[in-house]
mmCIF file of C-alpha atoms in Angstrom:
data_model
loop_
_atom_site.group_PDB
_atom_site.id
_atom_site.type_symbol
_atom_site.label_atom_id
_atom_site.label_comp_id
_atom_site.label_asym_id
_atom_site.label_seq_id
_atom_site.Cartn_x
_atom_site.Cartn_y
_atom_site.Cartn_z
ATOM 1 C CA GLN A 1 87.584 107.329 55.574
ATOM 2 C CA VAL A 2 83.935 107.042 56.507
ATOM 3 C CA GLN A 3 81.564 105.873 53.799
ATOM 4 C CA LEU A 4 77.809 105.444 53.836
ATOM 5 C CA GLN A 5 75.784 103.297 51.464
ATOM 6 C CA GLU A 6 72.015 103.117 51.179
ATOM 7 C CA SER A 7 70.295 99.888 50.214
ATOM 8 C CA GLY A 8 66.725 98.752 49.761
ATOM 9 C CA PRO A 9 63.947 98.345 47.209
ATOM 10 C CA GLY A 10 63.778 100.902 44.440
ATOM 11 C CA LEU A 11 60.055 100.398 43.934
ATOM 12 C CA VAL A 12 57.379 100.420 46.607
ATOM 13 C CA LYS A 13 53.631 100.120 46.139
ATOM 14 C CA PRO A 14 51.292 102.819 47.460
ATOM 15 C CA SER A 15 50.117 102.250 51.047
ATOM 16 C CA GLU A 16 53.053 99.907 51.753
ATOM 17 C CA THR A 17 56.158 100.520 53.849
ATOM 18 C CA LEU A 18 59.388 101.912 52.458
ATOM 19 C CA SER A 19 62.412 100.321 54.143
ATOM 20 C CA LEU A 20 66.005 101.413 53.629
ATOM 21 C CA THR A 21 69.255 100.570 55.353
ATOM 22 C CA CYS A 22 72.428 102.604 55.550
ATOM 23 C CA THR A 23 75.662 100.692 56.037
ATOM 24 C CA VAL A 24 78.499 102.695 57.533
ATOM 25 C CA SER A 25 82.102 101.725 56.860
ATOM 26 C CA GLY A 26 85.320 103.260 58.095
ATOM 27 C CA TYR A 27 83.735 104.488 61.303
ATOM 28 C CA SER A 28 81.898 102.864 64.198
ATOM 29 C CA ILE A 29 78.388 104.132 64.799
ATOM 30 C CA THR A 30 79.003 103.667 68.521
ATOM 31 C CA SER A 31 81.848 106.194 68.478
ATOM 32 C CA GLY A 32 79.470 109.129 68.410
ATOM 33 C CA TYR A 33 77.657 111.413 65.990
ATOM 34 C CA TYR A 34 74.083 111.321 64.916
ATOM 35 C CA TRP A 35 72.923 109.466 61.814
ATOM 36 C CA GLY A 36 70.132 110.756 59.659
ATOM 37 C CA TRP A 37 67.953 110.419 56.608
ATOM 38 C CA ILE A 38 67.284 113.199 54.101
ATOM 39 C CA ARG A 39 65.258 112.935 50.921
ATOM 40 C CA GLN A 40 64.943 114.874 47.682
ATOM 41 C CA PRO A 41 61.905 114.504 45.413
ATOM 42 C CA PRO A 42 62.759 114.723 41.707
ATOM 43 C CA GLY A 43 63.590 118.297 40.781
ATOM 44 C CA LYS A 44 62.966 119.571 44.292
ATOM 45 C CA GLY A 45 64.868 120.508 47.421
ATOM 46 C CA LEU A 46 66.097 118.624 50.456
ATOM 47 C CA GLU A 47 63.888 117.448 53.311
ATOM 48 C CA TRP A 48 65.246 116.160 56.615
ATOM 49 C CA LEU A 49 63.307 113.098 57.744
ATOM 50 C CA GLY A 50 64.912 112.303 61.058
ATOM 51 C CA SER A 51 68.008 111.305 62.977
ATOM 52 C CA VAL A 52 69.133 108.671 65.445
ATOM 53 C CA TYR A 53 71.926 108.702 68.012
ATOM 54 C CA GLN A 54 74.052 105.700 68.860
ATOM 55 C CA SER A 55 71.997 105.226 72.013
ATOM 56 C CA GLY A 56 68.883 104.803 69.912
ATOM 57 C CA SER A 57 67.430 108.211 70.722
ATOM 58 C CA THR A 58 65.468 109.449 67.741
ATOM 59 C CA TYR A 59 64.350 112.794 66.366
ATOM 60 C CA TYR A 60 61.807 113.076 63.602
ATOM 61 C CA ASN A 61 60.431 115.703 61.283
ATOM 62 C CA PRO A 62 57.009 116.557 62.754
ATOM 63 C CA SER A 63 55.516 116.546 59.260
ATOM 64 C CA LEU A 64 56.282 112.829 58.988
ATOM 65 C CA LYS A 65 56.488 111.798 62.622
ATOM 66 C CA SER A 66 53.531 109.465 62.566
ATOM 67 C CA ARG A 67 54.870 107.529 59.555
ATOM 68 C CA VAL A 68 58.620 107.389 60.070
ATOM 69 C CA THR A 69 60.798 105.157 62.210
ATOM 70 C CA ILE A 70 64.587 105.287 62.346
ATOM 71 C CA SER A 71 66.595 102.693 64.205
ATOM 72 C CA VAL A 72 70.220 101.721 64.674
ATOM 73 C CA ASP A 73 71.851 98.287 64.648
ATOM 74 C CA THR A 74 75.242 98.725 66.241
ATOM 75 C CA SER A 75 76.173 95.070 65.715
ATOM 76 C CA LYS A 76 75.989 95.592 61.954
ATOM 77 C CA ASN A 77 77.115 99.235 61.991
ATOM 78 C CA GLN A 78 73.894 100.141 60.213
ATOM 79 C CA PHE A 79 70.903 102.365 60.698
ATOM 80 C CA SER A 80 67.541 102.058 59.019
ATOM 81 C CA LEU A 81 64.539 104.023 57.837
ATOM 82 C CA LYS A 82 60.964 102.842 57.682
ATOM 83 C CA LEU A 83 58.264 105.046 56.182
ATOM 84 C CA ASN A 84 54.793 103.598 56.182
ATOM 85 C CA SER A 85 51.662 104.303 54.197
ATOM 86 C CA VAL A 86 53.631 105.704 51.289
ATOM 87 C CA THR A 87 52.117 107.625 48.395
ATOM 88 C CA ALA A 88 53.503 108.968 45.131
ATOM 89 C CA ALA A 89 54.592 112.067 47.062
ATOM 90 C CA ASP A 90 57.180 109.925 48.819
ATOM 91 C CA THR A 91 58.988 109.244 45.549
ATOM 92 C CA ALA A 92 62.456 110.690 46.057
ATOM 93 C CA VAL A 93 66.159 110.088 46.268
ATOM 94 C CA TYR A 94 66.809 109.055 49.847
ATOM 95 C CA TYR A 95 70.153 109.922 51.389
ATOM 96 C CA CYS A 96 71.657 108.716 54.613
ATOM 97 C CA ALA A 97 74.154 111.026 56.286
ATOM 98 C CA ARG A 98 76.354 111.509 59.300
ATOM 99 C CA ILE A 99 75.364 114.450 61.465
ATOM 100 C CA ILE A 100 77.986 116.064 63.642
ATOM 101 C CA GLY A 101 75.839 116.643 66.738
ATOM 102 C CA SER A 102 76.810 118.427 69.964
ATOM 103 C CA GLY A 103 74.972 121.549 68.873
ATOM 104 C CA SER A 104 76.269 121.369 65.327
ATOM 105 C CA TYR A 105 73.658 119.381 63.482
ATOM 106 C CA TYR A 106 74.966 119.578 59.954
ATOM 107 C CA SER A 107 75.939 116.640 57.742
ATOM 108 C CA ASP A 108 79.575 116.200 56.831
ATOM 109 C CA CYS A 109 79.297 112.890 55.036
ATOM 110 C CA TRP A 110 76.527 111.556 52.791
ATOM 111 C CA GLY A 111 75.711 108.340 51.016
ATOM 112 C CA GLN A 112 75.315 108.405 47.239
ATOM 113 C CA GLY A 113 71.544 108.255 47.574
ATOM 114 C CA THR A 114 69.013 105.759 46.336
ATOM 115 C CA LEU A 115 65.941 106.502 44.252
ATOM 116 C CA VAL A 116 62.735 105.081 45.621
ATOM 117 C CA THR A 117 59.693 105.219 43.393
ATOM 118 C CA VAL A 118 56.219 104.725 44.797
ATOM 119 C CA SER A 119 54.017 103.221 42.134
ATOM 120 C CA SER A 120 51.677 100.323 41.626
ATOM 121 C CA GLU B 1 59.410 125.333 62.105
ATOM 122 C CA ILE B 2 62.033 127.756 60.817
ATOM 123 C CA VAL B 3 61.583 128.547 57.130
ATOM 124 C CA MET B 4 64.730 129.172 55.110
ATOM 125 C CA THR B 5 64.384 131.314 51.984
ATOM 126 C CA GLN B 6 67.134 131.489 49.391
ATOM 127 C CA SER B 7 67.583 134.103 46.717
ATOM 128 C CA PRO B 8 67.820 134.292 43.860
ATOM 129 C CA ALA B 9 66.369 131.010 42.631
ATOM 130 C CA THR B 10 68.776 131.077 39.690
ATOM 131 C CA LEU B 11 71.944 133.107 39.290
ATOM 132 C CA SER B 12 73.745 133.413 35.946
ATOM 133 C CA VAL B 13 77.411 134.331 36.218
ATOM 134 C CA SER B 14 80.392 134.128 33.885
ATOM 135 C CA PRO B 15 83.415 132.012 34.830
ATOM 136 C CA GLY B 16 86.010 134.081 36.601
ATOM 137 C CA GLU B 17 83.436 136.419 38.109
ATOM 138 C CA GLY B 18 82.175 136.344 41.669
ATOM 139 C CA ALA B 19 78.777 135.233 42.956
ATOM 140 C CA THR B 20 76.781 136.119 46.046
ATOM 141 C CA LEU B 21 73.990 133.820 47.228
ATOM 142 C CA SER B 22 71.597 134.785 50.000
ATOM 143 C CA CYS B 23 69.736 132.838 52.643
ATOM 144 C CA ARG B 24 67.205 134.261 55.064
ATOM 145 C CA ALA B 25 65.738 132.571 58.122
ATOM 146 C CA SER B 26 62.196 133.215 59.353
ATOM 147 C CA GLN B 27 63.623 133.693 62.854
ATOM 148 C CA SER B 28 67.088 133.939 64.303
ATOM 149 C CA VAL B 29 69.272 130.850 63.927
ATOM 150 C CA SER B 30 72.316 132.516 65.485
ATOM 151 C CA SER B 31 75.304 131.200 63.535
ATOM 152 C CA ASN B 32 73.916 127.685 63.258
ATOM 153 C CA LEU B 33 73.835 127.602 59.487
ATOM 154 C CA ALA B 34 75.459 125.372 56.894
ATOM 155 C CA TRP B 35 75.859 125.603 53.137
ATOM 156 C CA TYR B 36 75.959 122.645 50.749
ATOM 157 C CA GLN B 37 76.801 122.271 47.076
ATOM 158 C CA GLU B 38 74.935 119.736 44.983
ATOM 159 C CA LYS B 39 75.839 118.558 41.498
ATOM 160 C CA PRO B 40 73.723 116.264 39.287
ATOM 161 C CA GLY B 41 73.942 112.641 40.336
ATOM 162 C CA GLN B 42 75.971 113.443 43.442
ATOM 163 C CA PRO B 43 75.022 113.872 47.091
ATOM 164 C CA PRO B 44 75.236 117.295 48.684
ATOM 165 C CA ARG B 45 78.709 118.347 49.752
ATOM 166 C CA LEU B 46 79.261 120.350 52.927
ATOM 167 C CA LEU B 47 80.908 123.684 52.180
ATOM 168 C CA ILE B 48 80.397 125.879 55.238
ATOM 169 C CA TYR B 49 79.213 125.333 58.808
ATOM 170 C CA GLY B 50 78.820 127.734 61.696
ATOM 171 C CA ALA B 51 77.861 130.302 59.043
ATOM 172 C CA SER B 52 81.483 131.035 58.155
ATOM 173 C CA THR B 53 83.768 128.041 58.755
ATOM 174 C CA ARG B 54 84.903 126.205 55.649
ATOM 175 C CA ALA B 55 84.642 122.439 55.788
ATOM 176 C CA THR B 56 87.706 120.293 55.239
ATOM 177 C CA GLY B 57 89.080 120.549 51.725
ATOM 178 C CA ILE B 58 86.871 123.434 50.608
ATOM 179 C CA PRO B 59 88.762 126.047 48.559
ATOM 180 C CA ALA B 60 89.292 129.494 50.000
ATOM 181 C CA ARG B 61 87.230 131.061 47.202
ATOM 182 C CA PHE B 62 84.150 129.923 49.135
ATOM 183 C CA SER B 63 83.256 132.114 52.093
ATOM 184 C CA GLY B 64 80.221 132.429 54.317
ATOM 185 C CA SER B 65 79.012 135.297 56.433
ATOM 186 C CA GLY B 66 76.061 136.463 58.461
ATOM 187 C CA SER B 67 74.254 135.673 61.671
ATOM 188 C CA GLY B 68 70.753 135.853 63.027
ATOM 189 C CA THR B 69 68.462 135.796 60.020
ATOM 190 C CA GLU B 70 70.607 136.949 57.093
ATOM 191 C CA PHE B 71 73.379 134.870 55.559
ATOM 192 C CA THR B 72 75.533 135.032 52.465
ATOM 193 C CA LEU B 73 77.647 132.543 50.549
ATOM 194 C CA THR B 74 80.231 134.243 48.382
ATOM 195 C CA ILE B 75 82.206 132.495 45.684
ATOM 196 C CA SER B 76 85.038 134.502 44.260
ATOM 197 C CA SER B 77 86.403 133.869 40.778
ATOM 198 C CA LEU B 78 84.001 131.111 39.719
ATOM 199 C CA GLN B 79 85.507 127.936 38.335
ATOM 200 C CA SER B 80 83.682 125.597 35.962
ATOM 201 C CA GLU B 81 83.200 123.058 38.750
ATOM 202 C CA ASP B 82 81.374 125.624 40.913
ATOM 203 C CA PHE B 83 78.257 125.709 38.756
ATOM 204 C CA ALA B 84 75.785 123.708 40.790
ATOM 205 C CA VAL B 85 72.849 124.079 43.168
ATOM 206 C CA TYR B 86 73.534 125.515 46.611
ATOM 207 C CA TYR B 87 71.440 124.920 49.716
ATOM 208 C CA CYS B 88 71.495 126.537 53.127
ATOM 209 C CA GLN B 89 70.417 124.602 56.219
ATOM 210 C CA GLN B 90 69.663 125.775 59.750
ATOM 211 C CA TYR B 91 70.323 123.658 62.800
ATOM 212 C CA ASN B 92 69.573 126.111 65.569
ATOM 213 C CA ASN B 93 66.002 125.084 66.324
ATOM 214 C CA TRP B 94 65.198 121.478 65.578
ATOM 215 C CA PRO B 95 63.455 119.240 64.972
ATOM 216 C CA PRO B 96 63.026 119.814 62.215
ATOM 217 C CA ILE B 97 66.337 120.655 60.614
ATOM 218 C CA THR B 98 65.293 122.753 57.615
ATOM 219 C CA PHE B 99 66.820 123.579 54.245
ATOM 220 C CA GLY B 100 66.327 126.442 51.849
ATOM 221 C CA GLN B 101 64.835 125.651 48.464
ATOM 222 C CA GLY B 102 68.183 126.099 46.733
ATOM 223 C CA THR B 103 69.898 128.528 44.367
ATOM 224 C CA ARG B 104 70.970 127.261 40.974
ATOM 225 C CA LEU B 105 74.243 128.830 39.872
ATOM 226 C CA GLU B 106 74.508 128.593 36.109
ATOM 227 C CA ILE B 107 77.001 129.643 33.508
ATOM 228 C CA LYS B 108 76.186 132.918 31.795
#
């Protein structure tokens, strides 16, 4: 059974870079699917940040494109998120998820989520 | 960017009754629409994809319908565990993948 687990600092200072890693178990990232990051500010809805394919091809939300980088490390079966120049508006629960792909870009498996607070 | 609008924002229903949640897209998304259920402290759970196909393990009381710009999630005979927030998501035109703002289904 595939499982995803986010890890990384829970507190980031304004203007710094938020870095999170998603470790995938029970499934090889190289076997297919897309892998993505979604966030949810406290009390608000879901926002897709971007996705990466096993090949390293990336797709980003245009609203964040200049600040976000998603990469994959197949040797560790992990993928990562970097969001630079963060502000308080980036405070959210960050989820990693598996995305089906092949024209069906919905998420069938999610990590538990990790709260990242941006504060000095 | 395709904007997804859900209605109502909050729906109050008694257990055992049915509920109908709506999702509208700002332009056609064909049948490329998914529904998720979210409970406090838990990640979203995929309910429906392709507008009407139930995901693995989802009870038959959940059904989805619609195409183009108008979609509906229907829950028949609400159980206590069904009270949650529901989100629709389009994946027809991306990036970006976009979500609705959610409908909170609460106990009346």
